Amino acid sequence: MNLEIILHAGLATGTILLFAAIGEVLAERAGVLNLGVEGMMLLGAMTGFSVSLATGNPWFGVAMAMLAAGLLSLTHAVVTISFQADQVVSGLSLTFLGTGLALVLGNGLTGQNAALIPNFDIAGLAAIPFVGPAFFKDHSPLVYIGYIFAPLVWLYIEKTRPGMHLRAIGEKPVAADTMGVNVYALRYFYVFVGGCLAGLAGATISLSVSPGWYSAQTTSGQGWIAIGLVIFAQWNPLRAALGAYLFGALRRAILDLQGPRMILGFTNPLFINSNFGFFLQMAPYLLTILALVIGSRAAMRKRLGAPAALGEPYIRGERGL
Amino acid sequence: MALPFSVAVEKRTEDVPRWMPALTSVGSVVLAFVFSALVLWLIGVNPVQVYSFFLRATFGSWAAFSDTMVKATPLILVGLACTVAFKMKLWNIGAEGQFYMGAFFASLVVLVPLLPTNSPPAVLIPAMALMGMVGGAVWGFFPGVLKARFGVNEIITTLMLNYVAILWNNFWIFDRWSDAGFQMTPTFERNSWLPRLSDYARTYPAFSGITLHLGVIFGILAAIVVWWVMQRSRWGYEIRLIGDNPQAARYAGINIARNIVLVMMFSGALAGLAGMSEISGVVHRLQERISPGYGFTGIIVAWLAKLNPFGVILVSILFGALIVAGREVQPSGIAQLIQGFVLFAVISSDVLLRYKIHIVRGADHTAAVGESA
């Protein structure tokens, strides 16, 4: 149990959740709930890995992963924005479709070795004691991108004009429409961006953080955890990033618990019977539920929370209040 | 570019014709198979070959059809579980976990054992069925309470509990109930098995090798019960009203929080019964991967059946066939792909139920074009 190592691993695995959760924040702030994150991530992970395998260029793999997941998310956009179908069911179908596509197209990728994105140190910063080794040493460039990405998205949503439009179409699409904002086009755009980010999250897994293609095990429910984080984060990208890192660190801490013989002077039960590990593996899922309870209670108390028009199709010309 | 016709879309004001929903469901399935064929063809697999293999493996003989029905059985129960919850717009995505908990609780009866191991089947089987329902209901209770008390999104909680239920079962399979270190419990005694048609092969030779078991009767009975509750009982009326118009339900004095918990438990109980039926009727022990994702397929089944309990039975047979075929065909994932396409097609086709789309030709068309020009 080494805090520095846990933090380092937490930042790396947290980056996966960070990209996926922030993508979902953007889609949901625009008023479109997309439950297909798991499917999009899986398609992204598969695409990134196989493109890198075929071309030898992992960055090209990342780009294609984003494109593939983005295109997949457009089916959700068409069905929910244009056809005004139920966003919950459509999102679920997207999960099925993404998972199915990824498994069919990724057949035979398991056990292959693709070119991966190499880790590097940030010169200078890496020398800072404790902080340096945890934050700036031997990380994937995607992790460093994640550090600046979350604040940038926050600035974009809260402080820029397009960000204001984004908030408007998620809170009061009628008003936005009257002001001349194209609600339909923008919702398509943010669903697409959310899809691209889920694809990026998938590629972060398969090309960098835990490289390889292990069919549905590659994501193992992280897409769903990301959706849970969005609620926990109250649709705030900065809180989403913090939550993602926290979750990443906890996952690592859980792994590390299996090692030592004694913990705090007590015999480690996992050392006697490794099957107790099953209970430990439940922790991320139970913690997601706990995070949700905390998030939902805060939302109730402060009377804020989900974007007002989340889940509602916008139908021009109909009275929607 | 001027087309000789234009497409006019207008909102439906009158009721949808009764045959329309069924037709859109059938159309969605056909469309899904066409799209999947396209994907198969693109990756260099001959779709005709795959599909004809599908057909032979699922409906080609009595034994094959029986296999299909055996897979349809849990789907009927799980599809009904989703139907009940979805009627109230309660998104129970946790049927998979409730299925596993139902299997676990039913196993308690024979593995603890809660009843003497030499009890007659007439005692053991109802006890296991009851415990299965209790297990599923418990697993539905938690997300129900969290939703009712704290407004916690049930989609995520039910989904997270799926993983927890599977890990929970693993602990018992790998550890406490492990059969000589294998990752499964010992085989249950025969008196806890659901009767199968093949058990009667001595009297009726035609039944030899037909593994269809009593669980399918559970499914049909459950469909009747769900239909009755939904269409004929006061509770069903409340559930439908909450689903259609929660505001009106609140004004009518219906206790929504209580119904959330009760419906989640009812839904969970049906999924739990599916878990019991699977271990008592098919695998005859608790082991890993007793479900190839029945809980998730149940969501599509319910939706494709337009939340009609008897429609669920028909759709389950189709999806049972997909599961049977999916296990034997490569690449794996084809069945899931078709399921995804089916669900997308069916929700997209809902637009046809809400809007009238017709093709305008001749004078009306020229008028419409003239107007827009």
XYZ file of C-alpha atoms in Angstrom:
694
model
C 0.000 0.000 0.000
C 1.839 3.016 -1.279
C -0.106 6.247 -1.551
C 2.053 7.529 -4.373
C 1.447 4.417 -6.470
C -2.269 4.436 -5.766
C -2.519 8.071 -6.782
C -0.482 7.439 -9.926
C -2.669 4.511 -10.961
C -5.804 6.386 -9.969
C -4.960 9.244 -12.294
C -4.292 6.821 -15.127
C -7.445 4.714 -14.809
C -9.444 7.764 -13.761
C -8.675 9.349 -17.117
C -10.876 6.720 -18.779
C -13.846 7.694 -16.640
C -12.977 11.369 -17.017
C -13.331 11.438 -20.795
C -16.490 9.328 -20.777
C -18.122 11.310 -17.969
C -17.316 14.705 -19.471
C -18.692 13.557 -22.828
C -21.884 12.564 -21.082
C -21.954 15.890 -19.208
C -21.914 17.723 -22.553
C -24.703 15.592 -24.071
C -26.839 15.859 -20.958
C -26.292 19.614 -20.585
C -27.686 19.823 -24.130
C -30.754 17.930 -22.914
C -30.000 14.504 -24.347
C -29.495 11.594 -21.982
C -27.310 9.002 -23.677
C -27.168 5.709 -21.814
C -25.115 4.129 -24.586
C -21.741 5.127 -23.107
C -20.710 1.528 -22.403
C -21.423 0.514 -26.007
C -19.655 3.540 -27.462
C -16.621 3.005 -25.240
C -16.408 -0.617 -26.276
C -16.634 0.287 -29.954
C -13.981 2.959 -29.392
C -11.679 0.542 -27.583
C -12.042 -2.026 -30.364
C -11.646 0.486 -33.204
C -8.630 2.175 -31.654
C -6.906 -1.123 -31.039
C -7.592 -2.615 -34.450
C -6.659 0.566 -36.352
C -3.399 0.791 -34.443
C -2.805 -2.886 -35.174
C -3.390 -2.349 -38.892
C -1.524 0.939 -39.363
C 1.024 0.881 -36.551
C -0.033 4.379 -35.577
C -1.781 4.483 -32.183
C -2.752 8.156 -32.534
C -4.529 7.372 -35.774
C -6.249 4.621 -33.784
C -7.380 7.169 -31.186
C -8.772 9.428 -33.917
C -10.658 6.567 -35.559
C -11.973 5.402 -32.180
C -13.428 8.845 -31.594
C -14.916 8.949 -35.069
C -16.451 5.471 -34.808
C -18.050 6.121 -31.439
C -19.162 9.565 -32.596
C -20.849 8.090 -35.659
C -22.494 5.426 -33.517
C -23.850 8.118 -31.219
C -25.474 9.796 -34.215
C -27.951 6.907 -34.413
C -29.032 7.910 -30.923
C -29.248 11.519 -32.069
C -31.438 10.668 -35.065
C -33.758 8.472 -33.041
C -34.152 10.797 -30.062
C -33.835 14.263 -31.590
C -35.465 13.787 -34.975
C -37.809 10.893 -34.214
C -38.394 12.052 -30.621
C -38.187 8.498 -29.336
C -37.623 7.732 -25.673
C -34.034 8.583 -24.756
C -33.743 5.814 -22.178
C -34.692 3.012 -24.544
C -32.683 4.456 -27.390
C -29.617 4.719 -25.168
C -30.028 1.113 -24.106
C -30.251 0.006 -27.727
C -27.100 1.971 -28.410
C -25.355 -0.093 -25.740
C -26.520 -3.309 -27.377
C -25.593 -2.099 -30.827
C -22.173 -0.816 -29.790
C -21.387 -3.965 -27.822
C -22.581 -6.200 -30.653
C -20.622 -4.290 -33.295
C -17.491 -4.234 -31.163
C -17.667 -7.971 -30.449
C -18.366 -8.948 -34.066
C -15.755 -6.636 -35.590
C -13.238 -7.248 -32.799
C -13.374 -10.997 -33.271
C -9.783 -12.271 -33.346
C -8.196 -9.167 -31.826
C -7.691 -10.781 -28.419
C -4.057 -11.607 -27.739
C -2.743 -9.392 -30.535
C -0.088 -6.761 -29.912
C -0.812 -3.349 -31.361
C 1.406 -0.278 -31.214
C 0.547 1.557 -27.990
C 0.768 5.157 -26.901
C 4.048 5.457 -24.970
C 4.157 7.016 -21.512
C 6.517 9.900 -20.779
C 7.612 12.226 -17.955
C 7.055 15.944 -17.947
C 10.538 17.301 -17.509
C 10.935 19.597 -14.500
C 7.538 18.956 -12.941
C 8.383 15.292 -12.460
C 11.123 16.281 -10.019
C 8.725 17.796 -7.478
C 8.647 15.481 -4.447
C 5.548 13.250 -4.128
C 3.422 15.332 -6.550
C 5.896 14.873 -9.388
C 6.071 11.074 -9.394
C 2.296 10.758 -8.959
C 1.127 13.377 -11.441
C 3.882 14.000 -13.949
C 5.935 10.848 -14.248
C 5.456 7.886 -16.561
C 1.916 8.801 -17.603
C 0.176 8.465 -20.936
C -0.098 11.746 -22.852
C -3.864 11.164 -22.623
C -3.610 11.541 -18.849
C -1.895 14.916 -19.243
C -4.545 15.936 -21.754
C -7.152 14.994 -19.167
C -5.631 17.418 -16.614
C -6.276 20.425 -18.822
C -9.363 19.075 -20.556
C -11.721 19.224 -17.586
C -11.021 22.899 -16.701
C -11.247 23.849 -20.373
C -14.670 22.235 -20.724
C -15.785 23.960 -17.538
C -14.655 27.327 -18.890
C -16.360 26.580 -22.190
C -19.705 25.739 -20.585
C -19.744 28.509 -18.018
C -17.887 31.402 -19.602
C -18.283 31.345 -23.372
C -21.110 32.241 -25.684
C -21.442 28.787 -27.322
C -21.376 27.386 -23.782
C -24.299 29.606 -22.896
C -26.182 28.266 -25.909
C -25.389 24.743 -24.727
C -26.875 25.474 -21.313
C -29.869 27.151 -22.902
C -30.854 24.218 -25.123
C -30.671 21.921 -22.121
C -32.567 24.166 -19.740
C -35.123 25.973 -21.887
C -35.001 24.962 -25.535
C -38.057 27.057 -26.411
C -36.344 30.215 -25.225
C -33.136 29.267 -27.017
C -35.061 28.664 -30.222
C -36.748 32.045 -29.989
C -33.330 33.638 -29.624
C -32.309 32.082 -32.914
C -30.287 29.153 -31.560
C -30.668 26.045 -33.699
C -31.714 23.584 -30.991
C -31.770 20.505 -33.226
C -28.367 21.102 -34.815
C -26.688 21.862 -31.500
C -28.170 18.797 -29.820
C -26.889 16.650 -32.685
C -23.504 18.275 -32.264
C -23.222 17.653 -28.522
C -24.439 14.073 -28.779
C -21.732 13.560 -31.389
C -19.079 15.182 -29.194
C -20.201 13.034 -26.275
C -19.858 9.966 -28.498
C -16.371 11.005 -29.607
C -15.290 11.406 -25.991
C -16.694 7.990 -25.080
C -14.672 6.614 -27.994
C -11.606 8.436 -26.645
C -12.254 6.843 -23.249
C -12.398 3.434 -24.917
C -9.160 4.034 -26.818
C -7.561 5.241 -23.589
C -8.192 1.758 -22.221
C -7.155 -0.340 -25.185
C -4.164 1.703 -26.362
C -2.767 3.064 -23.156
C -3.972 2.349 -19.642
C -4.747 -1.371 -19.772
C -3.796 -2.192 -23.335
C -5.369 -4.947 -25.382
C -8.742 -6.208 -26.454
C -10.585 -8.442 -24.000
C -14.033 -8.313 -25.642
C -16.747 -7.110 -23.245
C -14.302 -7.322 -20.306
C -12.358 -4.389 -21.792
C -14.757 -1.854 -20.316
C -16.437 -4.052 -17.653
C -19.179 -1.579 -16.846
C -17.055 1.585 -16.718
C -19.422 3.299 -19.151
C -22.198 2.886 -16.640
C -20.014 4.108 -13.800
C -19.284 7.198 -15.910
C -23.021 7.889 -16.227
C -23.362 7.505 -12.468
C -20.481 9.961 -11.988
C -22.285 12.593 -14.056
C -25.150 12.609 -11.585
C -22.731 12.565 -8.649
C -20.916 15.504 -10.247
C -24.136 17.470 -10.654
C -23.353 17.920 -14.362
C -20.194 19.865 -13.527
C -17.126 18.773 -15.556
C -14.692 19.675 -12.777
C -16.520 17.570 -10.212
C -16.792 14.815 -12.796
C -13.012 14.850 -13.227
C -12.448 14.741 -9.460
C -14.912 11.881 -9.111
C -13.225 10.016 -11.945
C -9.789 10.269 -10.320
C -11.223 9.279 -6.958
C -12.783 6.200 -8.499
C -9.596 5.350 -10.309
C -7.615 5.566 -7.078
C -10.143 3.425 -5.224
C -9.969 0.732 -7.885
C -6.235 0.613 -7.470
C -6.413 0.627 -3.671
C -8.781 -2.350 -3.850
C -6.277 -4.263 -5.977
C -3.461 -3.418 -3.584
C -5.426 -4.650 -0.589
C -5.050 -8.225 -1.811
C -1.268 -8.200 -1.386
C -0.090 -7.683 2.186
C -0.333 -10.224 4.954
C -1.106 -7.712 7.711
C -3.203 -4.547 7.505
C -3.087 -2.081 10.416
C -1.941 -4.854 12.721
C -4.716 -7.249 11.711
C -4.296 -10.336 9.597
C -5.515 -9.581 6.101
C -8.567 -11.805 5.503
C -7.760 -11.771 1.783
C -4.431 -13.363 2.555
C -6.166 -16.312 4.181
C -8.898 -16.709 1.575
C -8.625 -14.914 -1.728
C -12.308 -15.545 -2.427
C -13.108 -12.668 -0.071
C -11.822 -10.599 -2.972
C -15.246 -10.961 -4.585
C -16.655 -8.669 -1.918
C -13.885 -6.177 -2.541
C -14.631 -6.231 -6.258
C -18.175 -5.124 -5.468
C -16.804 -1.872 -4.062
C -16.733 0.245 -7.258
C -20.337 -0.644 -8.016
C -21.549 -0.080 -4.479
C -19.585 3.170 -4.332
C -21.289 4.328 -7.531
C -24.624 3.756 -5.826
C -23.387 5.635 -2.765
C -22.142 8.488 -4.940
C -25.558 8.605 -6.591
C -27.348 8.771 -3.270
C -25.087 11.635 -2.188
C -25.547 13.411 -5.527
C -29.307 12.956 -5.538
C -29.706 14.160 -1.963
C -27.590 17.244 -2.661
C -29.715 17.924 -5.725
C -32.895 17.640 -3.667
C -31.572 19.895 -0.913
C -30.195 22.629 -3.127
C -33.068 22.282 -5.578
C -30.692 22.086 -8.450
C -29.553 19.221 -10.535
C -30.366 17.840 -13.911
C -30.746 20.227 -16.845
C -34.457 21.061 -16.890
C -35.081 19.697 -20.391
C -33.000 16.513 -19.910
C -34.796 13.601 -21.492
C -37.411 15.760 -23.198
C -37.511 15.808 -26.971
C -37.783 19.299 -28.359
C -40.687 19.678 -30.743
C -40.777 22.989 -32.491
C -44.149 24.679 -32.485
C -45.442 22.755 -29.523
C -45.986 24.489 -26.252
C -43.245 23.187 -24.022
C -42.865 24.705 -20.621
C -33.928 18.684 -57.861
C -37.656 18.228 -58.298
C -39.065 14.858 -57.302
C -42.379 13.712 -58.707
C -43.698 13.369 -55.171
C -43.125 14.813 -51.737
C -43.413 13.379 -48.248
C -45.880 14.965 -45.901
C -45.677 14.394 -42.159
C -48.531 15.251 -39.864
C -49.293 14.456 -36.286
C -51.834 11.734 -35.694
C -54.953 13.060 -34.101
C -57.021 9.878 -34.186
C -56.172 6.553 -32.579
C -53.572 4.328 -34.165
C -55.145 1.381 -36.029
C -54.954 -1.737 -33.884
C -52.787 -3.641 -36.327
C -50.151 -0.920 -36.587
C -48.069 -1.635 -33.455
C -47.820 -5.324 -34.310
C -46.900 -4.520 -37.886
C -44.147 -2.102 -36.852
C -42.707 -4.769 -34.524
C -42.630 -7.356 -37.295
C -41.208 -4.801 -39.701
C -38.497 -3.886 -37.183
C -37.394 -7.492 -36.854
C -37.212 -7.899 -40.633
C -35.273 -4.656 -40.955
C -32.879 -5.704 -38.192
C -32.101 -8.949 -39.977
C -31.479 -7.031 -43.205
C -29.075 -4.601 -41.490
C -27.251 -7.397 -39.708
C -26.955 -9.254 -43.014
C -25.328 -6.138 -44.406
C -22.768 -6.052 -41.585
C -22.058 -9.777 -42.034
C -21.642 -9.328 -45.760
C -19.285 -6.392 -45.195
C -16.991 -8.465 -42.983
C -17.004 -11.240 -45.558
C -19.427 -13.692 -43.983
C -22.205 -15.093 -46.139
C -25.432 -13.953 -44.434
C -27.603 -16.500 -46.271
C -25.454 -19.280 -44.884
C -25.573 -17.851 -41.367
C -29.318 -17.340 -41.435
C -30.154 -20.754 -42.882
C -27.939 -22.230 -40.177
C -29.866 -20.144 -37.642
C -33.126 -21.565 -38.906
C -31.984 -25.171 -38.824
C -30.466 -24.861 -35.356
C -33.599 -23.340 -33.899
C -36.700 -24.614 -35.653
C -35.247 -27.443 -37.765
C -36.510 -30.334 -35.623
C -38.558 -30.979 -32.499
C -35.372 -31.227 -30.460
C -34.093 -27.959 -31.912
C -37.420 -26.264 -31.264
C -37.379 -27.580 -27.712
C -33.924 -26.005 -27.242
C -35.353 -22.736 -28.482
C -38.247 -22.984 -26.039
C -35.879 -23.788 -23.171
C -34.036 -20.522 -23.913
C -37.326 -18.692 -24.377
C -38.531 -19.717 -20.908
C -36.309 -17.387 -18.835
C -36.821 -14.679 -21.448
C -40.593 -14.818 -21.003
C -40.250 -14.295 -17.248
C -37.578 -11.630 -17.537
C -39.470 -9.919 -20.358
C -42.535 -9.820 -18.127
C -40.410 -8.388 -15.319
C -39.354 -5.524 -17.582
C -42.913 -5.102 -18.889
C -44.277 -4.549 -15.398
C -41.639 -1.945 -14.534
C -41.663 -0.185 -17.905
C -45.454 0.249 -17.721
C -44.747 2.628 -14.869
C -41.777 4.169 -16.732
C -39.593 2.598 -14.068
C -36.393 1.594 -15.818
C -35.459 -1.648 -14.168
C -32.256 -2.598 -15.986
C -31.432 -4.947 -13.140
C -33.320 -8.064 -14.206
C -29.955 -9.748 -14.762
C -28.965 -9.286 -11.121
C -32.440 -10.195 -9.907
C -32.181 -13.364 -11.985
C -28.913 -14.304 -10.253
C -30.332 -13.508 -6.823
C -33.394 -15.630 -7.603
C -31.097 -18.505 -8.488
C -29.109 -17.963 -5.295
C -32.142 -17.867 -3.015
C -33.651 -20.932 -4.697
C -30.344 -22.742 -4.170
C -30.531 -21.999 -0.454
C -33.493 -24.398 -0.246
C -31.413 -27.376 -1.337
C -27.870 -26.355 -0.382
C -28.281 -25.031 3.155
C -30.643 -27.032 3.155
C -33.719 -25.122 4.251
C -35.896 -28.198 3.743
C -35.025 -31.862 4.324
C -33.162 -33.079 1.250
C -35.519 -36.028 0.838
C -38.669 -33.869 0.648
C -40.974 -34.724 -2.256
C -40.750 -32.543 -5.380
C -44.248 -31.216 -4.656
C -42.772 -29.513 -1.591
C -39.288 -28.637 -2.822
C -40.199 -27.098 -6.161
C -42.813 -24.647 -4.880
C -40.432 -23.720 -2.048
C -37.631 -23.039 -4.518
C -39.934 -21.030 -6.769
C -41.043 -18.975 -3.797
C -37.477 -18.379 -2.640
C -36.464 -17.432 -6.178
C -39.156 -14.786 -6.236
C -38.122 -13.556 -2.790
C -34.505 -13.248 -3.934
C -35.442 -11.238 -6.998
C -37.836 -9.077 -5.003
C -35.146 -8.274 -2.423
C -32.821 -7.200 -5.237
C -35.576 -5.000 -6.647
C -36.440 -3.593 -3.235
C -33.163 -1.683 -2.722
C -33.232 0.377 -5.928
C -36.961 0.881 -5.389
C -36.467 2.365 -1.935
C -33.534 4.513 -3.059
C -35.654 5.876 -5.899
C -38.735 6.423 -3.743
C -36.922 7.982 -0.782
C -34.018 9.904 -2.303
C -34.920 10.174 -5.972
C -31.869 8.099 -6.920
C -31.822 7.171 -10.606
C -32.900 3.536 -10.759
C -31.213 2.872 -14.098
C -27.758 3.151 -12.591
C -28.555 1.492 -9.253
C -30.214 -1.551 -10.831
C -27.351 -1.854 -13.271
C -24.676 -1.628 -10.575
C -26.511 -4.240 -8.528
C -26.219 -6.647 -11.475
C -22.464 -6.720 -11.012
C -22.836 -7.037 -7.257
C -25.235 -9.998 -7.593
C -22.901 -11.848 -9.944
C -19.923 -11.300 -7.611
C -22.035 -12.400 -4.652
C -22.937 -15.628 -6.428
C -19.308 -16.147 -7.393
C -18.265 -16.054 -3.777
C -20.615 -18.915 -2.933
C -19.777 -20.885 -6.059
C -16.013 -20.509 -5.698
C -15.907 -20.815 -1.939
C -18.622 -22.061 0.367
C -20.549 -24.305 -2.019
C -17.733 -25.233 -4.361
C -17.930 -28.848 -5.463
C -14.462 -30.269 -4.826
C -12.779 -27.019 -5.852
C -14.701 -26.659 -9.102
C -16.430 -23.374 -9.763
C -19.903 -24.801 -9.314
C -22.044 -26.297 -6.599
C -22.735 -30.033 -6.440
C -25.560 -31.188 -8.711
C -28.934 -30.903 -6.998
C -30.847 -34.044 -6.090
C -33.417 -35.106 -8.670
C -36.340 -34.262 -6.421
C -35.554 -30.580 -6.868
C -35.477 -30.716 -10.679
C -38.338 -29.265 -12.672
C -39.958 -32.136 -14.606
C -38.907 -32.320 -18.254
C -40.669 -33.909 -21.194
C -37.735 -36.276 -21.628
C -38.537 -37.688 -18.160
C -41.580 -39.297 -19.768
C -39.669 -40.793 -22.683
C -40.259 -44.290 -21.355
C -44.014 -43.956 -21.826
C -43.906 -41.636 -24.831
C -40.796 -42.416 -26.881
C -41.309 -39.285 -28.958
C -40.219 -37.213 -25.927
C -36.737 -38.670 -25.686
C -34.156 -35.891 -25.805
C -36.797 -33.156 -25.476
C -35.504 -30.999 -22.633
C -38.470 -28.654 -22.398
C -39.271 -28.264 -18.690
C -42.057 -27.073 -16.434
C -40.582 -23.566 -16.332
C -42.343 -22.731 -19.563
C -45.654 -23.221 -17.735
C -44.424 -20.766 -15.079
C -43.826 -18.319 -17.898
C -47.275 -18.715 -19.407
C -48.983 -18.504 -16.010
C -46.943 -15.418 -15.181
C -48.037 -13.802 -18.451
C -51.664 -14.395 -17.513
C -51.094 -12.991 -14.022
C -49.305 -9.913 -15.362
C -52.044 -9.353 -17.932
C -54.708 -9.626 -15.240
C -52.905 -7.332 -12.833
C -52.244 -4.711 -15.486
C -55.600 -4.715 -17.258
C -58.099 -5.846 -14.667
C -56.890 -4.860 -11.206
C -56.974 -1.530 -9.441
C -53.242 -1.764 -8.791
C -52.582 -2.194 -12.500
C -54.682 0.869 -13.206
C -52.565 2.856 -10.741
C -49.364 1.605 -12.341
C -50.528 2.544 -15.826
C -51.725 5.949 -14.666
C -48.398 6.726 -12.973
C -46.617 5.657 -16.149
C -48.764 7.748 -18.456
C -49.256 10.811 -16.340
C -47.556 11.006 -12.936
C -49.025 14.454 -12.312
C -52.592 13.175 -12.700
C -51.750 10.160 -10.558
C -50.516 12.418 -7.782
C -53.682 14.510 -7.922
C -55.726 11.312 -7.818
C -54.094 10.567 -4.475
C -52.075 7.579 -5.653
C -49.051 6.863 -3.459
C -46.287 6.953 -6.050
C -43.409 6.218 -3.671
C -45.101 3.057 -2.405
C -45.858 1.919 -5.931
C -42.266 2.432 -7.001
C -41.101 0.015 -4.307
C -43.898 -2.495 -4.932
C -43.475 -2.531 -8.701
C -39.708 -2.934 -8.397
C -40.297 -5.899 -6.087
C -42.913 -7.429 -8.399
C -40.585 -6.967 -11.350
C -37.673 -8.426 -9.397
C -39.759 -11.395 -8.283
C -40.532 -12.328 -11.903
C -36.861 -12.099 -12.845
C -35.965 -14.112 -9.741
C -38.410 -16.834 -10.764
C -36.600 -16.967 -14.099
C -33.358 -17.621 -12.214
C -34.980 -20.409 -10.200
C -36.481 -21.972 -13.325
C -33.073 -21.951 -14.996
C -31.143 -23.693 -12.217
C -33.934 -26.111 -11.348
C -34.958 -26.834 -14.928
C -31.731 -26.661 -16.925
C -28.359 -26.564 -15.126
C -29.451 -28.329 -11.880
C -26.846 -26.543 -9.831
C -25.575 -23.034 -9.190
C -22.633 -22.108 -11.356
C -21.060 -19.183 -13.172
C -22.669 -17.668 -16.244
C -26.095 -19.200 -15.769
C -27.377 -16.291 -17.826
C -26.026 -15.234 -21.217
C -27.525 -11.796 -20.548
C -31.187 -12.806 -20.247
C -31.829 -9.761 -18.093
C -30.731 -7.409 -20.857
C -32.448 -9.288 -23.643
C -35.623 -9.081 -21.549
C -35.546 -5.310 -22.018
C -35.718 -5.687 -25.795
C -38.296 -8.447 -25.520
C -40.584 -6.219 -23.453
C -40.184 -3.293 -25.790
C -40.641 -5.278 -28.985
C -43.782 -6.824 -27.490
C -45.049 -3.264 -26.899
C -45.377 -4.183 -23.198
C -48.068 -6.741 -24.013
C -47.685 -9.831 -21.745
C -48.777 -12.273 -24.449
C -46.645 -10.518 -27.024
C -43.742 -11.160 -24.642
C -44.222 -14.915 -25.099
C -44.036 -14.683 -28.890
C -41.058 -12.348 -28.922
C -39.268 -14.537 -26.360
C -39.474 -17.485 -28.733
C -37.807 -15.426 -31.445
C -35.079 -14.257 -29.089
C -34.689 -17.718 -27.595
C -33.939 -18.833 -31.119
C -31.378 -16.048 -31.453
C -29.612 -17.232 -28.300
C -29.577 -20.870 -29.416
C -28.241 -19.872 -32.814
C -25.858 -17.271 -31.402
C -23.977 -19.828 -29.316
C -23.172 -21.961 -32.301
C -22.311 -19.374 -34.887
C -19.085 -17.427 -35.332
C -18.191 -14.628 -34.924
C -19.806 -14.320 -31.514
C -21.724 -11.133 -30.918
C -23.944 -11.546 -33.996
C -26.943 -12.242 -31.792
C -26.235 -9.079 -29.790
C -25.827 -7.108 -32.981
C -29.219 -8.256 -34.252
C -30.748 -7.432 -30.864
C -29.343 -3.906 -31.020
C -30.701 -3.390 -34.525
C -34.103 -4.781 -33.524
C -34.405 -2.407 -30.604
C -33.353 0.583 -32.670
C -35.729 -0.308 -35.468
C -38.607 -0.755 -33.073
C -38.142 2.561 -31.290
C -37.547 4.373 -34.560
C -40.722 2.891 -35.970
C -42.646 4.368 -33.057
C -42.529 7.586 -34.995
C -44.984 5.928 -37.406
C -47.394 5.492 -34.542
C -47.241 9.154 -33.624
C -47.159 10.679 -37.081
C -48.897 10.004 -40.352
C -46.461 9.962 -43.176
C -47.845 9.906 -46.682
C -46.531 10.429 -50.130
C -48.145 13.278 -52.001
C -48.337 13.116 -55.801
C -50.020 14.998 -58.602
C -51.824 18.254 -58.021
C -51.288 18.364 -54.245
C -47.597 17.834 -54.761
C -47.246 20.664 -57.255
C -49.197 22.869 -54.907
C -46.896 21.963 -51.999
C -43.763 22.565 -54.064
C -45.149 25.826 -55.384
C -45.848 26.923 -51.845
C -42.351 26.249 -50.628
C -40.671 27.774 -53.689
